[in-house]
PDB file of C-alpha atoms in Angstrom:
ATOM      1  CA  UNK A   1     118.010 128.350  71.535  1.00  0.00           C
ATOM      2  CA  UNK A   2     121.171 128.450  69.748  1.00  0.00           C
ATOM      3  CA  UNK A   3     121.739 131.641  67.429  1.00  0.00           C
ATOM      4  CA  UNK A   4     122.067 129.220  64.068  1.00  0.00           C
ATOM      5  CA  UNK A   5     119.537 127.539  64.989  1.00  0.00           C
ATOM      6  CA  UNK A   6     117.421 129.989  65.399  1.00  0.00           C
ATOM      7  CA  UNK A   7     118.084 131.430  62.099  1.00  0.00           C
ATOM      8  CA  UNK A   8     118.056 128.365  60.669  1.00  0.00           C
ATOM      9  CA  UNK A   9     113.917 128.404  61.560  1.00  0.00           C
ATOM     10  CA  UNK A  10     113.660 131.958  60.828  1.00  0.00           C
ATOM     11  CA  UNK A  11     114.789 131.221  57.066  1.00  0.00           C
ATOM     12  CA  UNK A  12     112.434 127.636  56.926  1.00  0.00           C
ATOM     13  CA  UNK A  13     109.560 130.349  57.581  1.00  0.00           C
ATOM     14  CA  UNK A  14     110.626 132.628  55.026  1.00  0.00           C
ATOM     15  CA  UNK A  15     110.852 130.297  52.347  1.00  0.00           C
ATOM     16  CA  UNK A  16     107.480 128.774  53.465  1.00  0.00           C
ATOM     17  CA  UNK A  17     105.652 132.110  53.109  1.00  0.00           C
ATOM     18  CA  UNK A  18     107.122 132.410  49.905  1.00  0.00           C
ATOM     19  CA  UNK A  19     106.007 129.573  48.717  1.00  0.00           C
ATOM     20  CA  UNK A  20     102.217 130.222  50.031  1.00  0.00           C
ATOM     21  CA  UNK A  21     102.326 127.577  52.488  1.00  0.00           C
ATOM     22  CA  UNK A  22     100.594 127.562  55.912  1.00  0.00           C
ATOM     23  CA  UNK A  23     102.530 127.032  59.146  1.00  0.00           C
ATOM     24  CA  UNK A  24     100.459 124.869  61.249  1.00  0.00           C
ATOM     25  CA  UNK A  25     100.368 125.527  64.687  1.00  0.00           C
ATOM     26  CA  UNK A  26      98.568 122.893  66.711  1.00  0.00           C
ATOM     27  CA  UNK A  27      96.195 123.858  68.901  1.00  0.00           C
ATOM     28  CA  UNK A  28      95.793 122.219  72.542  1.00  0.00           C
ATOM     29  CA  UNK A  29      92.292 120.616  73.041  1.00  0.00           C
ATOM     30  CA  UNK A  30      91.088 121.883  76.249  1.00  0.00           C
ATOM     31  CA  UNK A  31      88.419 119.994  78.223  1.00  0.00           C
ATOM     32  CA  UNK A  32      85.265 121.519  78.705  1.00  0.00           C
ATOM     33  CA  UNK A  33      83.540 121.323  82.245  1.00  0.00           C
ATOM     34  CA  UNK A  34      80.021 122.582  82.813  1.00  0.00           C
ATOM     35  CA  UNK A  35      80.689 125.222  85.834  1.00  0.00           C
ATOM     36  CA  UNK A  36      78.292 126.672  88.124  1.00  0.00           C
ATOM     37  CA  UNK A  37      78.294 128.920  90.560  1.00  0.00           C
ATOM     38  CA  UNK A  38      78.764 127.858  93.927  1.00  0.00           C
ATOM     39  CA  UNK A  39      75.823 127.912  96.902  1.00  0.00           C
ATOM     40  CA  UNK A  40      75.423 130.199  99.038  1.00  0.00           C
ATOM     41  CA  UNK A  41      76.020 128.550 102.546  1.00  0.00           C
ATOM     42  CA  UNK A  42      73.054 129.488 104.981  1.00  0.00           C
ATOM     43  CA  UNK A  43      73.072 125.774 107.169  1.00  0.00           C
ATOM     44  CA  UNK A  44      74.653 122.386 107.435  1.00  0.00           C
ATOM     45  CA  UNK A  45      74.419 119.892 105.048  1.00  0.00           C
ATOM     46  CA  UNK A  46      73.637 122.179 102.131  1.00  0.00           C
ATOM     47  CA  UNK A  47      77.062 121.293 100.634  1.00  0.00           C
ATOM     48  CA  UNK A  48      79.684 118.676 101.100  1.00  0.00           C
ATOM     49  CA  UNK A  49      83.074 119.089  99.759  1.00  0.00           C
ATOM     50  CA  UNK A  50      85.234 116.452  99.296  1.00  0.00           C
ATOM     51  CA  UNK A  51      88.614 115.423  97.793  1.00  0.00           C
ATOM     52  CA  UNK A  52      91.887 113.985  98.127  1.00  0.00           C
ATOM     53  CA  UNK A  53      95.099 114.209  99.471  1.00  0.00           C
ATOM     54  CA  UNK A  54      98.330 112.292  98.790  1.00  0.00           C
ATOM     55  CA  UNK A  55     100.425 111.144 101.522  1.00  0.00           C
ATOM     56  CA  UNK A  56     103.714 108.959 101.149  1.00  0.00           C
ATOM     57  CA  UNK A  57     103.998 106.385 104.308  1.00  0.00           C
ATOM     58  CA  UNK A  58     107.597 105.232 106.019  1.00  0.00           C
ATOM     59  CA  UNK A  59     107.664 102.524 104.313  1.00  0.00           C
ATOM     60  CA  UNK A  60     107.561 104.191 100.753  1.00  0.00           C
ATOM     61  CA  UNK A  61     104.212 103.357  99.667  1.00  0.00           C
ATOM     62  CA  UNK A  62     101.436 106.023  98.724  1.00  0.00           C
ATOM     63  CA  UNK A  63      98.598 106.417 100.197  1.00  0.00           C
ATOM     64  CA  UNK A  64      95.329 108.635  99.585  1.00  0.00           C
ATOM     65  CA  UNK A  65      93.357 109.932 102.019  1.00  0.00           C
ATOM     66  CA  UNK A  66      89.512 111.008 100.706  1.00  0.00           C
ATOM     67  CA  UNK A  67      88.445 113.919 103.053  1.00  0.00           C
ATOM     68  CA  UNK A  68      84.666 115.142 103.309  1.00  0.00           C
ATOM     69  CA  UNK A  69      83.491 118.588 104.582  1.00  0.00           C
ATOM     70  CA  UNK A  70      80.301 120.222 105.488  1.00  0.00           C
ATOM     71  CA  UNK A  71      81.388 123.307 103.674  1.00  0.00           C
ATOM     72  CA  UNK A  72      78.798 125.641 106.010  1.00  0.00           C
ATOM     73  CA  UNK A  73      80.305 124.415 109.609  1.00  0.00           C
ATOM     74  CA  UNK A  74      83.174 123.185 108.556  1.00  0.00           C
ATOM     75  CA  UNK A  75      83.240 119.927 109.891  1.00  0.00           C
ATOM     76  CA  UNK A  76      85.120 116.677 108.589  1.00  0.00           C
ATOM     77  CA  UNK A  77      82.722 114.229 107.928  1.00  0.00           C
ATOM     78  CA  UNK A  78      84.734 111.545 106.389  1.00  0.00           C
ATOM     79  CA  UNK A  79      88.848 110.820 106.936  1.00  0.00           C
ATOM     80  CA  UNK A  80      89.460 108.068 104.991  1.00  0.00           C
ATOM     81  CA  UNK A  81      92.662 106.056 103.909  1.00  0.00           C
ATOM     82  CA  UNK A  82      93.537 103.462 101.116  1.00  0.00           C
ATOM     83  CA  UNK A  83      95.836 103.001  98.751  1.00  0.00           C
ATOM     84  CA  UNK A  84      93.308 104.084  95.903  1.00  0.00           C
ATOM     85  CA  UNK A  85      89.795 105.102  95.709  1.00  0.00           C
ATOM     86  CA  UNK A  86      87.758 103.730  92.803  1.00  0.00           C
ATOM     87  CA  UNK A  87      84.287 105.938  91.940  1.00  0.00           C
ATOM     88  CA  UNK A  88      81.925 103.125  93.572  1.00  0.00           C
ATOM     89  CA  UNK A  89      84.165 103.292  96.328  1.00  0.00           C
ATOM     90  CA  UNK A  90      83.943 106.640  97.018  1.00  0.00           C
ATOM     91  CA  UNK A  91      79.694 106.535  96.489  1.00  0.00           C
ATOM     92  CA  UNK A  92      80.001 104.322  98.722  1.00  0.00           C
ATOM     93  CA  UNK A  93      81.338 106.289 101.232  1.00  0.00           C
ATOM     94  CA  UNK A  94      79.109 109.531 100.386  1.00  0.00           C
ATOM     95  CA  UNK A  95      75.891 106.549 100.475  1.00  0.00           C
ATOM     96  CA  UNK A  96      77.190 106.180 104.269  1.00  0.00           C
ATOM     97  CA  UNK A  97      77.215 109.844 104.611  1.00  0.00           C
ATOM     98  CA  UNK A  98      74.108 110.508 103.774  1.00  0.00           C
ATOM     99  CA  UNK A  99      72.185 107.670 106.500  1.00  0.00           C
ATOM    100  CA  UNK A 100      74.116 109.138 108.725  1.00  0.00           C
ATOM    101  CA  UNK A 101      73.821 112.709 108.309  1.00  0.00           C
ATOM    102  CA  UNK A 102      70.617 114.851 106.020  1.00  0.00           C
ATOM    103  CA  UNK A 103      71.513 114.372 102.264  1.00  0.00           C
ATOM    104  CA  UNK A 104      73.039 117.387 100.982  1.00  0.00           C
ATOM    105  CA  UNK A 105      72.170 119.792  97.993  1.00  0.00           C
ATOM    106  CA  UNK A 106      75.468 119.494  96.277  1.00  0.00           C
ATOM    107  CA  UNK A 107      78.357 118.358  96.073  1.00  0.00           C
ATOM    108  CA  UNK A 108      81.428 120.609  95.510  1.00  0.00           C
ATOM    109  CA  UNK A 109      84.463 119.056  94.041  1.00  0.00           C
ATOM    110  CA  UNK A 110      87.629 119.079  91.751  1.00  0.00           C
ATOM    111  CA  UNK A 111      86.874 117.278  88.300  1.00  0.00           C
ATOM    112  CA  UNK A 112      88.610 114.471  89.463  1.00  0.00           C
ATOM    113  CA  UNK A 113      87.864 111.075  87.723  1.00  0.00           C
ATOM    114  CA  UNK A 114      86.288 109.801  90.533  1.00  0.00           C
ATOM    115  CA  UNK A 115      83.828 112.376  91.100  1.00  0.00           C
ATOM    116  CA  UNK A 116      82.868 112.868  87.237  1.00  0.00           C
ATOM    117  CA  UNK A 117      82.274 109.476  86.916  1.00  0.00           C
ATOM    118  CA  UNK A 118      79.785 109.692  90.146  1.00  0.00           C
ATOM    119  CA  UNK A 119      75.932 109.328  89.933  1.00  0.00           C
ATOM    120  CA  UNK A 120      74.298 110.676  92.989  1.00  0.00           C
ATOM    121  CA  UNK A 121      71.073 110.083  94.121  1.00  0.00           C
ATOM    122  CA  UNK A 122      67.622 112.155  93.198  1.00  0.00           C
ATOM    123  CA  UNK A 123      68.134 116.281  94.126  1.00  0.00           C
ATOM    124  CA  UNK A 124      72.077 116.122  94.764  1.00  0.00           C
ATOM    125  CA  UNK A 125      73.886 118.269  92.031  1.00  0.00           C
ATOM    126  CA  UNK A 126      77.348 117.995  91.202  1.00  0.00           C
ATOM    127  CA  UNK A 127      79.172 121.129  90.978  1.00  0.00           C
ATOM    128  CA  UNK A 128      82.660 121.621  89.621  1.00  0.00           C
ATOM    129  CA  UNK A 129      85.063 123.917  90.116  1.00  0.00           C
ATOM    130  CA  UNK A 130      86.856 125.099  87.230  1.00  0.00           C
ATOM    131  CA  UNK A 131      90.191 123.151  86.194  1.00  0.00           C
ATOM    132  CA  UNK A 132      93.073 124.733  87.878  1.00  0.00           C
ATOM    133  CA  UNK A 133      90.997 126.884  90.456  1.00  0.00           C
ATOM    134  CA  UNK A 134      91.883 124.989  93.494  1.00  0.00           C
ATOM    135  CA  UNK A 135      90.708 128.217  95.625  1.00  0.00           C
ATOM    136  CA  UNK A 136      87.413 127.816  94.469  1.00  0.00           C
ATOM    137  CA  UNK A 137      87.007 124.957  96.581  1.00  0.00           C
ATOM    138  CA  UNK A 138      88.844 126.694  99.535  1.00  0.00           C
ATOM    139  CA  UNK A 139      86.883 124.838 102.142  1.00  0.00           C
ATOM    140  CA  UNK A 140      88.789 121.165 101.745  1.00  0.00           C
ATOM    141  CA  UNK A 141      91.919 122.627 100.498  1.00  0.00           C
ATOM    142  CA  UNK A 142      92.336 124.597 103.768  1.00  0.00           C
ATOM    143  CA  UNK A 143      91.743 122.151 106.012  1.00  0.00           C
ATOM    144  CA  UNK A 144      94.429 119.109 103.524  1.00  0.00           C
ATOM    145  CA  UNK A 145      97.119 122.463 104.273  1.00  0.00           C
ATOM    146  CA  UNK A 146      96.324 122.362 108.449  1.00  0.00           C
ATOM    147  CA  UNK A 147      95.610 118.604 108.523  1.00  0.00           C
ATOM    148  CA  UNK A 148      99.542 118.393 106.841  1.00  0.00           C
ATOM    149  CA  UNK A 149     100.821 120.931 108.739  1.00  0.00           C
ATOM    150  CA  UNK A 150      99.294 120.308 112.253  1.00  0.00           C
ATOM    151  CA  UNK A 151      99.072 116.199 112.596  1.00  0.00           C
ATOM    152  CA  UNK A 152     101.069 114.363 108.838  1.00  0.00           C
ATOM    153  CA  UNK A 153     104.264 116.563 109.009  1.00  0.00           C
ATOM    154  CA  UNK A 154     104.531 115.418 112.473  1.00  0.00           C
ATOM    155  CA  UNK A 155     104.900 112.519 112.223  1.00  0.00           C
ATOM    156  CA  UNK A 156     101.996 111.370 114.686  1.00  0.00           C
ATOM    157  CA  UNK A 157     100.797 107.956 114.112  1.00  0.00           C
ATOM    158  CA  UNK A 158      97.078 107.901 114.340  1.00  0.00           C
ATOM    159  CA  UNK A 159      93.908 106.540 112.905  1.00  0.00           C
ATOM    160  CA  UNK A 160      91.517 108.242 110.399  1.00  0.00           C
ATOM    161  CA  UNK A 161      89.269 108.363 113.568  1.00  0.00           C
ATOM    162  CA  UNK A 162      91.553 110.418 115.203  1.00  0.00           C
ATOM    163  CA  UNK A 163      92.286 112.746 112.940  1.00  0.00           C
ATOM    164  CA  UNK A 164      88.557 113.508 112.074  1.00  0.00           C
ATOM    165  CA  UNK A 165      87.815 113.736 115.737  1.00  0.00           C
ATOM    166  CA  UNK A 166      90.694 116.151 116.293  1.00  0.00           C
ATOM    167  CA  UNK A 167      89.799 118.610 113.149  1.00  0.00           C
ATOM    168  CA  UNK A 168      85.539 118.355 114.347  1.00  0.00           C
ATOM    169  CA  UNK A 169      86.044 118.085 117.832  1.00  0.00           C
ATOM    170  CA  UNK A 170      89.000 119.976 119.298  1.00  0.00           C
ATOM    171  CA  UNK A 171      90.285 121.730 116.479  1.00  0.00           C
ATOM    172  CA  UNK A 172      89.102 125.934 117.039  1.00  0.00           C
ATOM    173  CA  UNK A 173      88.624 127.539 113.390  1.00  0.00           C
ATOM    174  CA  UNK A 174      89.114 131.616 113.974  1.00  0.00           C
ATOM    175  CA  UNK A 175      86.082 131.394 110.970  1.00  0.00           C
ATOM    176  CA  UNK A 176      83.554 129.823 113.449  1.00  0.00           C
ATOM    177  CA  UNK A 177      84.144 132.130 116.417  1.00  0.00           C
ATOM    178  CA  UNK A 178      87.065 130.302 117.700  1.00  0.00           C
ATOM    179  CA  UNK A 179      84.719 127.940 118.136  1.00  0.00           C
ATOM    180  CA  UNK A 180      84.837 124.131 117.357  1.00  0.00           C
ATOM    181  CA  UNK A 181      82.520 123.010 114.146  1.00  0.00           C
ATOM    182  CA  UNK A 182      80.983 120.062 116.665  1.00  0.00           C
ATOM    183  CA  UNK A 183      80.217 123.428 119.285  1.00  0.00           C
TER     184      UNK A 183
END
């Protein structure tokens, strides 16, 4: 800032604290999210993790990509693609999910609009991280940074089949043994 400037404030202050007038400062309204603390992981299917990643395709257009994990063994569960996820869309998905695997506990996720806006079904919870705390949902977040690093920066064209197949199937995690999540 500019040195008259400056004092040009500094004396706008003065004269309002002569005067007995307040100098508002406006306050930022911060959202509130109801917390909890996450589950202790003892077997699969006690919590699912998912969330999104943003990907921008050759020909210029964005796309999303909504990725589910089992946060206990790790392994992707949904790799899905579109150009946007609305909230029934993406119960939709998680409906799938759950015929084809055991419904889950809880879900673990971001406070995206698409997962506030969720209703899941009898004895799922919904619990979100806190805003800003990416690391507390460490599970998805690490697997977006290899998924980018080991198959999207490289330009490899494949389907969301493939992808989940090679993260599940032939993928080793150093967290699991060195072991794949589908061994």
């Amino acid at each position: 800032m500019p040195k008259e400037r400056n004092t040009e404030i500094k004396a706008v202050h003065r004269i309002w604290r002569e005067e007995g007038l307040a100098i508002r400062c406006r306050k930022c309204r911060k959202i509130v999210v109801p917390t909890t603390e996450g589950p202790i992981l003892v077997r699969p299917t006690q919590a699912w993790c998912p969330d999104f990643c943003h990907e921008r395709l050759q020909n210029g257009r964005h796309a999303r990509i909504l990725g589910v994990l089992d946060c206990f063994a790790r392994e992707c569960l949904l790799l899905k693609a579109a150009s946007m996820f609305p909230t029934f869309v993406v119960e939709k998905e998680l409906e799938c999910l759950y015929l084809m695997h055991r419904k889950q506990e809880a879900i673990v996720s971001d406070n995206g609009p698409e997962f506030q806006a969720m209703t899941l079904p009898e004895g799922v919870s919904n619990r979100f991280i806190e805003p800003g705390s990416p690391w507390q949902n460490g599970h998805i977040e690490s697997f977006f940074g290899k998924l980018r690093d080991e198959l999207l920066n490289m330009e490899i064209c494949c389907t969301g089949r493939d992808l989940k197949d090679h993260y599940s199937k032939r993928r080793q995690h150093s967290t699991l043994g060195n072991l794949t999540p589908a061994k």
